[in-house]
């Protein structure tokens, strides 16, 4: 009777996984799991499966420019491994504020007196309400008492801040007199009015909302959560008129000019920066936010601050249209997309005879400008190739519908076209 073969040692099997690029302790865990499962030969597959759970660069060919699942705004930022003046004042030689450098730049960009940064826009809203309205009332239109992804619900944020929500108007129509009635009620101690841009949905038909300019006539501060982070509705960093899909999207410069006392917005959406939340407006109100205990818990680190500083300087230099990846994607002419798509089809048609160039519709994404699209161009191939594309060395993320795979080139950096070609050729 032949004795059963002994499984390899954990150490030997782990060392055979060195080519996976995983650290040795992880290879040991993978090897041990494979041996315990009675399937040592599965170790390489298990190592690959583990590697694919890690954060991985991908090619975004979905046509969703700000894809939440893919990190929203694509951003390249390099920083040398050196000390920097995060909280150091070069003039005095003493400790400084980590908000000073970036705050002054975003105040200038927004046309505001002051600005500060926290780690995302939900944190910005939470901090503002906590600093200005804890123990008091915050009127919000029923049509703006929304959930904006990730279970971020305006009523719950207000509750967590220690303030009390006061519903105003109706779901589809809220007028200035509704706010006036709310803040003058005997049982209401309104500290501010919160206007929330419902950035991931749109209500149409028999609707009415109250503008920031009208709200600014009230006797309490107006805080506007403009959400998506458009700096200026005139988009002065781009040639020609503002893109049609931006119509109706609130912008920081205009919100401040219309009388908002504070605004909050995301940095990783239309701004095109890293994940962060910006608070801008009246200096005294920003200072109250800076002094609140939550400000320390919600503050960003030096890497985010440095990236935000670079983004702000690009905007101030009017170079956002050519230097910020999101706005470069937006500004790419259709003819350029068609040329790239045609070149990809030519390179893969022998493997995928059904490949052809088609007009598509790209999306801003990440809750920005809901319900609108922008013209784009893609490569369409019969069959569902999504898994093949995801399993390429550099995964390609595309879309499939009605047994057709579509790769939209507006969301693809031109340097990644070769990766798309390789991914489509490799799985044939």
CSV table of C-alpha atoms in Angstrom, one decimal:
chain,number,residue,atom,x,y,z
A,1,UNK,CA,0.0,0.0,0.0
A,2,UNK,CA,1.5,3.4,-1.1
A,3,UNK,CA,1.8,5.9,1.7
A,4,UNK,CA,0.1,9.2,1.1
A,5,UNK,CA,2.4,11.9,0.1
A,6,UNK,CA,3.2,14.5,2.7
A,7,UNK,CA,2.2,18.1,2.0
A,8,UNK,CA,5.0,20.6,1.5
A,9,UNK,CA,6.1,22.6,4.4
A,10,UNK,CA,4.4,25.9,5.0
A,11,UNK,CA,7.7,27.7,4.6
A,12,UNK,CA,8.6,26.0,1.3
A,13,UNK,CA,5.2,26.7,-0.2
A,14,UNK,CA,5.3,30.3,1.0
A,15,UNK,CA,8.7,30.8,-0.6
A,16,UNK,CA,7.3,29.5,-3.9
A,17,UNK,CA,4.9,32.5,-3.8
A,18,UNK,CA,7.6,35.1,-3.8
A,19,UNK,CA,6.9,36.0,-7.4
A,20,UNK,CA,3.4,37.2,-6.3
A,21,UNK,CA,4.9,40.4,-4.9
A,22,UNK,CA,3.2,39.8,-1.6
A,23,UNK,CA,5.1,40.2,1.7
A,24,UNK,CA,6.4,36.9,3.1
A,25,UNK,CA,4.1,36.9,6.2
A,26,UNK,CA,1.1,37.1,3.8
A,27,UNK,CA,2.5,34.3,1.7
A,28,UNK,CA,2.8,32.2,4.8
A,29,UNK,CA,-0.9,32.9,5.6
A,30,UNK,CA,-1.9,31.9,2.1
A,31,UNK,CA,0.3,28.8,2.1
A,32,UNK,CA,-1.1,27.7,5.5
A,33,UNK,CA,-4.7,28.1,4.3
A,34,UNK,CA,-4.0,26.1,1.1
A,35,UNK,CA,-2.4,23.2,3.1
A,36,UNK,CA,-5.2,23.2,5.7
A,37,UNK,CA,-7.7,23.0,2.9
A,38,UNK,CA,-5.8,19.9,1.6
A,39,UNK,CA,-5.0,21.7,-1.7
A,40,UNK,CA,-1.4,23.0,-1.7
A,41,UNK,CA,-1.7,23.5,-5.5
A,42,UNK,CA,-4.2,26.3,-4.9
A,43,UNK,CA,-1.7,28.5,-3.1
A,44,UNK,CA,-0.8,30.5,-6.2
A,45,UNK,CA,-4.5,31.1,-7.0
A,46,UNK,CA,-5.1,32.1,-3.4
A,47,UNK,CA,-2.2,34.5,-3.5
A,48,UNK,CA,-3.6,36.1,-6.6
A,49,UNK,CA,-7.0,36.4,-5.1
A,50,UNK,CA,-5.5,38.1,-2.0
A,51,UNK,CA,-3.5,40.5,-4.2
A,52,UNK,CA,-6.7,41.5,-6.0
A,53,UNK,CA,-8.3,42.5,-2.7
A,54,UNK,CA,-5.7,45.3,-2.3
A,55,UNK,CA,-6.0,48.8,-3.6
A,56,UNK,CA,-5.0,48.5,-7.3
A,57,UNK,CA,-4.6,51.0,-10.1
A,58,UNK,CA,-7.2,50.4,-12.8
A,59,UNK,CA,-8.3,51.9,-16.1
A,60,UNK,CA,-11.7,53.5,-15.8
A,61,UNK,CA,-13.5,52.9,-19.1
A,62,UNK,CA,-17.0,53.2,-17.7
A,63,UNK,CA,-17.6,56.7,-18.9
A,64,UNK,CA,-18.3,57.8,-15.3
A,65,UNK,CA,-15.7,60.4,-14.9
A,66,UNK,CA,-16.0,60.7,-11.1
A,67,UNK,CA,-16.6,57.1,-10.2
A,68,UNK,CA,-17.2,56.7,-6.5
A,69,UNK,CA,-16.1,53.1,-6.5
A,70,UNK,CA,-12.9,54.0,-8.3
A,71,UNK,CA,-11.8,56.8,-6.0
A,72,UNK,CA,-13.8,59.7,-7.7
A,73,UNK,CA,-11.5,62.4,-9.1
A,74,UNK,CA,-8.3,60.8,-10.5
A,75,UNK,CA,-5.3,62.7,-9.1
A,76,UNK,CA,-1.6,62.4,-9.4
A,77,UNK,CA,0.3,63.9,-6.5
A,78,UNK,CA,4.0,63.4,-5.7
A,79,UNK,CA,5.6,64.5,-2.4
A,80,UNK,CA,9.2,64.0,-1.4
A,81,UNK,CA,9.9,62.2,1.9
A,82,UNK,CA,10.8,65.5,3.6
A,83,UNK,CA,9.4,67.5,6.5
A,84,UNK,CA,7.0,70.3,5.6
A,85,UNK,CA,5.4,73.2,7.3
A,86,UNK,CA,2.1,71.6,8.2
A,87,UNK,CA,2.0,73.4,11.6
A,88,UNK,CA,5.1,75.6,11.6
A,89,UNK,CA,5.3,79.4,10.9
A,90,UNK,CA,8.4,80.3,9.1
A,91,UNK,CA,8.2,83.9,10.1
A,92,UNK,CA,8.0,83.4,13.8
A,93,UNK,CA,9.7,80.1,14.1
A,94,UNK,CA,6.8,79.0,16.3
A,95,UNK,CA,3.9,76.5,15.9
A,96,UNK,CA,1.4,77.6,13.3
A,97,UNK,CA,-2.0,76.4,12.1
A,98,UNK,CA,-2.3,73.6,9.6
A,99,UNK,CA,-5.4,75.4,8.2
A,100,UNK,CA,-3.6,78.7,7.4
A,101,UNK,CA,-1.8,77.8,4.1
A,102,UNK,CA,-4.6,75.9,2.3
A,103,UNK,CA,-7.4,78.0,4.0
A,104,UNK,CA,-6.2,81.3,2.6
A,105,UNK,CA,-6.0,79.8,-0.9
A,106,UNK,CA,-9.6,78.4,-0.9
A,107,UNK,CA,-10.9,81.6,0.6
A,108,UNK,CA,-9.4,83.4,-2.3
A,109,UNK,CA,-10.8,80.9,-4.8
A,110,UNK,CA,-14.3,81.1,-3.4
A,111,UNK,CA,-14.3,84.9,-2.9
A,112,UNK,CA,-14.8,84.3,0.9
A,113,UNK,CA,-13.2,85.8,4.0
A,114,UNK,CA,-11.8,82.6,5.3
A,115,UNK,CA,-11.8,78.8,4.7
A,116,UNK,CA,-10.8,75.6,6.3
A,117,UNK,CA,-10.5,71.9,5.4
A,118,UNK,CA,-11.8,68.7,7.0
A,119,UNK,CA,-11.7,65.1,5.7
A,120,UNK,CA,-14.9,65.1,3.6
A,121,UNK,CA,-18.0,67.1,3.0
A,122,UNK,CA,-20.2,65.1,5.4
A,123,UNK,CA,-17.6,66.1,8.1
A,124,UNK,CA,-17.8,69.7,6.9
A,125,UNK,CA,-21.6,69.7,7.4
A,126,UNK,CA,-21.4,68.0,10.8
A,127,UNK,CA,-18.7,70.4,12.1
A,128,UNK,CA,-20.6,73.5,10.9
A,129,UNK,CA,-23.9,72.5,12.5
A,130,UNK,CA,-22.2,71.4,15.7
A,131,UNK,CA,-20.2,74.7,15.9
A,132,UNK,CA,-23.0,77.0,15.0
A,133,UNK,CA,-26.2,75.3,16.2
A,134,UNK,CA,-25.6,72.8,19.0
A,135,UNK,CA,-28.7,72.9,21.3
A,136,UNK,CA,-30.6,75.1,18.9
A,137,UNK,CA,-32.8,74.6,15.8
A,138,UNK,CA,-31.8,74.3,12.1
A,139,UNK,CA,-34.6,74.8,9.5
A,140,UNK,CA,-34.2,72.7,6.4
A,141,UNK,CA,-36.5,72.3,3.5
A,142,UNK,CA,-38.3,68.9,3.4
A,143,UNK,CA,-37.1,68.6,-0.2
A,144,UNK,CA,-33.5,68.9,0.9
A,145,UNK,CA,-33.6,66.6,3.9
A,146,UNK,CA,-31.9,63.9,1.9
A,147,UNK,CA,-29.7,60.9,2.0
A,148,UNK,CA,-26.6,61.4,-0.2
A,149,UNK,CA,-24.9,58.0,-0.4
A,150,UNK,CA,-23.3,55.9,2.3
A,151,UNK,CA,-26.3,56.4,4.6
A,152,UNK,CA,-25.3,60.1,5.0
A,153,UNK,CA,-28.7,61.5,6.0
A,154,UNK,CA,-29.1,65.2,6.7
A,155,UNK,CA,-31.5,64.6,9.7
A,156,UNK,CA,-29.1,62.2,11.3
A,157,UNK,CA,-26.1,64.5,10.8
A,158,UNK,CA,-28.0,67.3,12.5
A,159,UNK,CA,-29.0,65.0,15.3
A,160,UNK,CA,-25.4,63.9,15.8
A,161,UNK,CA,-24.3,67.6,15.9
A,162,UNK,CA,-26.5,68.3,18.9
A,163,UNK,CA,-28.9,70.5,17.0
A,164,UNK,CA,-32.6,70.0,16.2
A,165,UNK,CA,-34.0,69.7,12.7
A,166,UNK,CA,-37.0,71.9,11.8
A,167,UNK,CA,-38.8,70.8,8.7
A,168,UNK,CA,-39.7,73.6,6.3
A,169,UNK,CA,-42.1,73.6,3.4
A,170,UNK,CA,-43.0,70.5,1.4
A,171,UNK,CA,-41.0,67.9,-0.5
A,172,UNK,CA,-41.5,69.6,-3.9
A,173,UNK,CA,-42.1,73.3,-3.0
A,174,UNK,CA,-40.5,75.5,-0.3
A,175,UNK,CA,-40.8,79.3,-0.4
A,176,UNK,CA,-39.1,82.1,1.5
A,177,UNK,CA,-42.2,82.6,3.6
A,178,UNK,CA,-42.0,79.0,4.8
A,179,UNK,CA,-38.5,79.8,6.3
A,180,UNK,CA,-39.7,83.0,7.7
A,181,UNK,CA,-42.6,81.3,9.4
A,182,UNK,CA,-40.3,78.6,10.8
A,183,UNK,CA,-37.7,80.9,12.4
A,184,UNK,CA,-40.3,83.2,14.0
A,185,UNK,CA,-42.3,80.4,15.6
A,186,UNK,CA,-42.3,80.7,19.4
A,187,UNK,CA,-40.9,77.2,20.0
A,188,UNK,CA,-38.1,77.6,17.5
A,189,UNK,CA,-34.6,79.0,18.4
A,190,UNK,CA,-33.1,79.0,14.9
A,191,UNK,CA,-29.3,79.3,14.9
A,192,UNK,CA,-28.9,79.1,11.1
A,193,UNK,CA,-30.7,77.9,8.0
A,194,UNK,CA,-29.2,75.0,6.1
A,195,UNK,CA,-29.7,74.7,2.3
A,196,UNK,CA,-28.6,71.4,0.9
A,197,UNK,CA,-28.0,70.7,-2.8
A,198,UNK,CA,-29.6,67.2,-3.5
A,199,UNK,CA,-26.6,66.3,-5.6
A,200,UNK,CA,-27.5,62.7,-6.5
A,201,UNK,CA,-31.1,63.1,-7.6
A,202,UNK,CA,-33.3,65.7,-9.3
A,203,UNK,CA,-36.9,66.6,-8.8
A,204,UNK,CA,-38.8,67.9,-11.8
A,205,UNK,CA,-42.2,69.2,-12.5
A,206,UNK,CA,-44.3,71.1,-10.0
A,207,UNK,CA,-41.3,72.3,-7.9
A,208,UNK,CA,-40.0,75.4,-6.2
A,209,UNK,CA,-37.0,76.1,-4.0
A,210,UNK,CA,-35.7,79.2,-2.3
A,211,UNK,CA,-32.5,80.7,-3.6
A,212,UNK,CA,-29.5,81.5,-1.5
A,213,UNK,CA,-30.0,85.2,-2.3
A,214,UNK,CA,-33.5,85.1,-0.9
A,215,UNK,CA,-32.4,83.1,2.2
A,216,UNK,CA,-29.8,85.7,2.8
A,217,UNK,CA,-32.5,88.2,3.6
A,218,UNK,CA,-33.4,86.2,6.8
A,219,UNK,CA,-32.1,87.2,10.2
A,220,UNK,CA,-30.0,84.1,10.8
A,221,UNK,CA,-26.9,82.8,9.0
A,222,UNK,CA,-27.3,80.9,5.8
A,223,UNK,CA,-25.2,77.8,5.4
A,224,UNK,CA,-25.3,76.2,1.9
A,225,UNK,CA,-24.0,72.7,1.3
A,226,UNK,CA,-23.3,73.0,-2.4
A,227,UNK,CA,-22.0,69.4,-2.5
A,228,UNK,CA,-20.1,68.7,-5.7
A,229,UNK,CA,-17.4,71.4,-5.4
A,230,UNK,CA,-17.7,73.5,-8.6
A,231,UNK,CA,-15.6,76.5,-7.8
A,232,UNK,CA,-17.0,79.0,-10.4
A,233,UNK,CA,-20.1,78.5,-12.6
A,234,UNK,CA,-18.4,80.5,-15.4
A,235,UNK,CA,-15.5,77.9,-15.5
A,236,UNK,CA,-12.9,80.5,-16.4
A,237,UNK,CA,-10.2,77.8,-16.7
A,238,UNK,CA,-11.9,76.4,-19.9
A,239,UNK,CA,-12.2,77.9,-23.3
A,240,UNK,CA,-15.7,78.9,-24.5
A,241,UNK,CA,-19.0,78.8,-22.6
A,242,UNK,CA,-19.5,76.6,-19.6
A,243,UNK,CA,-20.5,73.0,-20.5
A,244,UNK,CA,-24.3,72.6,-20.9
A,245,UNK,CA,-24.3,69.7,-18.4
A,246,UNK,CA,-23.2,72.2,-15.6
A,247,UNK,CA,-26.4,74.2,-15.9
A,248,UNK,CA,-28.0,74.5,-12.5
A,249,UNK,CA,-25.0,73.1,-10.6
A,250,UNK,CA,-24.3,75.4,-7.6
A,251,UNK,CA,-20.9,76.9,-7.4
A,252,UNK,CA,-18.8,78.3,-4.6
A,253,UNK,CA,-18.1,81.8,-6.0
A,254,UNK,CA,-21.7,82.4,-6.9
A,255,UNK,CA,-23.0,81.0,-3.6
A,256,UNK,CA,-20.8,83.4,-1.6
A,257,UNK,CA,-21.7,86.3,-3.8
A,258,UNK,CA,-25.4,85.6,-3.4
A,259,UNK,CA,-25.0,85.9,0.4
A,260,UNK,CA,-24.3,82.5,1.9
A,261,UNK,CA,-22.6,83.0,5.2
A,262,UNK,CA,-20.8,79.6,4.9
A,263,UNK,CA,-20.6,77.0,2.2
A,264,UNK,CA,-19.4,73.4,2.3
A,265,UNK,CA,-18.4,71.2,-0.6
A,266,UNK,CA,-16.4,68.1,-1.6
A,267,UNK,CA,-12.9,68.4,-2.9
A,268,UNK,CA,-12.8,65.1,-4.8
A,269,UNK,CA,-15.7,65.8,-7.2
A,270,UNK,CA,-15.9,68.7,-9.6
A,271,UNK,CA,-12.9,70.4,-7.9
A,272,UNK,CA,-10.8,67.4,-9.0
A,273,UNK,CA,-8.8,67.0,-5.9
A,274,UNK,CA,-8.3,64.5,-3.1
A,275,UNK,CA,-11.0,63.5,-0.7
A,276,UNK,CA,-11.7,66.4,1.6
A,277,UNK,CA,-14.4,68.8,2.7
A,278,UNK,CA,-14.1,72.6,2.3
A,279,UNK,CA,-15.8,75.1,4.6
A,280,UNK,CA,-15.6,78.7,3.4
A,281,UNK,CA,-17.4,82.0,4.2
A,282,UNK,CA,-17.5,84.5,7.0
A,283,UNK,CA,-14.3,84.7,9.0
A,284,UNK,CA,-16.0,84.7,12.4
A,285,UNK,CA,-18.1,81.6,11.5
A,286,UNK,CA,-15.1,79.7,10.1
A,287,UNK,CA,-13.2,80.6,13.4
A,288,UNK,CA,-16.0,79.0,15.4
A,289,UNK,CA,-15.6,75.9,13.4
A,290,UNK,CA,-11.8,75.9,13.9
A,291,UNK,CA,-12.2,76.3,17.7
A,292,UNK,CA,-14.8,73.4,18.0
A,293,UNK,CA,-13.4,70.2,19.5
A,294,UNK,CA,-14.6,68.2,16.5
A,295,UNK,CA,-12.2,70.2,14.2
A,296,UNK,CA,-9.2,68.2,15.5
A,297,UNK,CA,-10.9,64.9,15.0
A,298,UNK,CA,-12.0,65.8,11.5
A,299,UNK,CA,-8.8,67.5,10.2
A,300,UNK,CA,-6.8,66.1,7.2
A,301,UNK,CA,-3.2,65.2,7.2
A,302,UNK,CA,-0.2,66.7,5.5
A,303,UNK,CA,-0.5,64.6,2.3
A,304,UNK,CA,-4.1,65.8,1.7
A,305,UNK,CA,-3.2,69.4,2.5
A,306,UNK,CA,-0.3,69.4,0.1
A,307,UNK,CA,-2.5,67.9,-2.7
A,308,UNK,CA,-5.2,70.5,-2.0
A,309,UNK,CA,-2.6,73.3,-2.1
A,310,UNK,CA,-1.4,72.2,-5.5
A,311,UNK,CA,-5.0,72.0,-6.8
A,312,UNK,CA,-5.8,75.5,-5.5
A,313,UNK,CA,-2.6,77.0,-7.1
A,314,UNK,CA,-3.5,75.4,-10.4
A,315,UNK,CA,-7.0,77.0,-10.3
A,316,UNK,CA,-5.6,80.4,-9.3
A,317,UNK,CA,-3.2,80.1,-12.2
A,318,UNK,CA,-6.1,79.4,-14.6
A,319,UNK,CA,-4.6,76.1,-15.6
A,320,UNK,CA,-7.2,73.7,-14.3
A,321,UNK,CA,-8.4,72.9,-17.8
A,322,UNK,CA,-5.1,71.4,-18.8
A,323,UNK,CA,-3.6,70.3,-15.5
A,324,UNK,CA,-6.4,68.7,-13.5
A,325,UNK,CA,-7.3,65.3,-14.9
A,326,UNK,CA,-11.1,65.7,-14.5
A,327,UNK,CA,-11.3,68.9,-16.4
A,328,UNK,CA,-8.9,67.5,-19.1
A,329,UNK,CA,-11.4,64.6,-19.6
A,330,UNK,CA,-14.3,67.1,-19.7
A,331,UNK,CA,-12.5,69.3,-22.3
A,332,UNK,CA,-11.4,66.5,-24.7
A,333,UNK,CA,-12.9,67.1,-28.1
A,334,UNK,CA,-15.1,64.4,-29.6
A,335,UNK,CA,-12.8,64.1,-32.6
A,336,UNK,CA,-9.9,63.2,-30.4
A,337,UNK,CA,-11.9,60.5,-28.7
A,338,UNK,CA,-13.0,59.2,-32.1
A,339,UNK,CA,-9.4,59.0,-33.3
A,340,UNK,CA,-8.3,57.1,-30.2
A,341,UNK,CA,-11.3,54.7,-30.3
A,342,UNK,CA,-10.6,54.0,-34.0
A,343,UNK,CA,-7.0,53.2,-33.3
A,344,UNK,CA,-8.0,50.7,-30.6
A,345,UNK,CA,-10.5,49.0,-32.9
A,346,UNK,CA,-7.9,48.7,-35.6
A,347,UNK,CA,-5.5,47.1,-33.1
A,348,UNK,CA,-8.0,44.5,-31.8
A,349,UNK,CA,-10.3,43.8,-34.8
A,350,UNK,CA,-8.5,40.6,-35.8
A,351,UNK,CA,-9.3,39.2,-32.3
A,352,UNK,CA,-12.7,40.9,-31.9
A,353,UNK,CA,-14.2,41.3,-35.4
A,354,UNK,CA,-17.4,42.9,-33.9
A,355,UNK,CA,-15.4,45.8,-32.4
A,356,UNK,CA,-16.7,49.2,-33.6
A,357,UNK,CA,-16.7,52.8,-32.7
A,358,UNK,CA,-19.9,54.2,-31.4
A,359,UNK,CA,-21.1,57.5,-29.9
A,360,UNK,CA,-21.9,57.2,-26.2
A,361,UNK,CA,-23.0,59.4,-23.3
A,362,UNK,CA,-20.5,59.9,-20.4
A,363,UNK,CA,-21.5,61.0,-16.9
A,364,UNK,CA,-19.9,63.4,-14.5
A,365,UNK,CA,-20.6,60.9,-11.7
A,366,UNK,CA,-20.3,60.9,-7.9
A,367,UNK,CA,-23.6,62.7,-7.5
A,368,UNK,CA,-22.5,65.7,-9.5
A,369,UNK,CA,-25.0,67.2,-12.0
A,370,UNK,CA,-27.5,64.3,-11.6
A,371,UNK,CA,-29.5,63.2,-14.6
A,372,UNK,CA,-27.2,64.9,-17.1
A,373,UNK,CA,-24.7,63.5,-19.6
A,374,UNK,CA,-22.0,64.7,-21.9
A,375,UNK,CA,-21.3,63.4,-25.5
A,376,UNK,CA,-18.6,60.8,-25.7
A,377,UNK,CA,-17.1,58.0,-27.9
A,378,UNK,CA,-16.5,54.4,-27.1
A,379,UNK,CA,-15.5,51.0,-28.4
A,380,UNK,CA,-18.3,48.5,-28.4
A,381,UNK,CA,-17.7,44.7,-28.7
A,382,UNK,CA,-20.3,41.9,-28.8
A,383,UNK,CA,-20.3,39.7,-25.7
A,384,UNK,CA,-19.6,40.3,-22.0
A,385,UNK,CA,-15.9,40.8,-21.6
A,386,UNK,CA,-16.0,42.4,-18.2
A,387,UNK,CA,-14.3,39.6,-16.3
A,388,UNK,CA,-11.6,39.2,-18.9
A,389,UNK,CA,-10.9,42.9,-18.7
A,390,UNK,CA,-10.8,42.9,-14.8
A,391,UNK,CA,-8.3,40.1,-14.8
A,392,UNK,CA,-5.7,41.9,-16.9
A,393,UNK,CA,-2.5,42.8,-15.1
A,394,UNK,CA,-3.8,46.4,-14.9
A,395,UNK,CA,-7.5,45.8,-14.6
A,396,UNK,CA,-9.8,47.6,-17.1
A,397,UNK,CA,-13.3,48.5,-15.7
A,398,UNK,CA,-15.9,48.8,-18.4
A,399,UNK,CA,-19.7,48.4,-18.8
A,400,UNK,CA,-21.8,45.6,-20.3
A,401,UNK,CA,-25.4,45.7,-21.4
A,402,UNK,CA,-27.5,43.5,-23.7
A,403,UNK,CA,-24.5,41.2,-24.1
A,404,UNK,CA,-22.3,44.1,-25.4
A,405,UNK,CA,-19.2,45.4,-23.8
A,406,UNK,CA,-18.7,49.2,-23.9
A,407,UNK,CA,-15.5,51.1,-23.2
A,408,UNK,CA,-16.0,54.8,-23.0
A,409,UNK,CA,-12.9,56.8,-23.8
A,410,UNK,CA,-13.8,60.1,-22.1
A,411,UNK,CA,-12.9,58.6,-18.8
A,412,UNK,CA,-9.7,57.0,-20.0
A,413,UNK,CA,-6.3,58.7,-19.9
A,414,UNK,CA,-4.8,58.5,-23.4
A,415,UNK,CA,-1.7,56.8,-21.9
A,416,UNK,CA,-4.0,53.9,-21.0
A,417,UNK,CA,-5.2,53.1,-24.5
A,418,UNK,CA,-2.3,50.6,-24.8
A,419,UNK,CA,-3.5,48.9,-21.7
A,420,UNK,CA,-7.0,48.5,-23.1
A,421,UNK,CA,-5.6,47.0,-26.3
A,422,UNK,CA,-3.5,44.5,-24.3
A,423,UNK,CA,-6.4,43.6,-22.1
A,424,UNK,CA,-8.7,42.9,-25.1
A,425,UNK,CA,-6.0,40.9,-27.0
A,426,UNK,CA,-4.9,38.9,-24.0
A,427,UNK,CA,-8.1,37.1,-23.3
A,428,UNK,CA,-8.9,36.0,-26.8
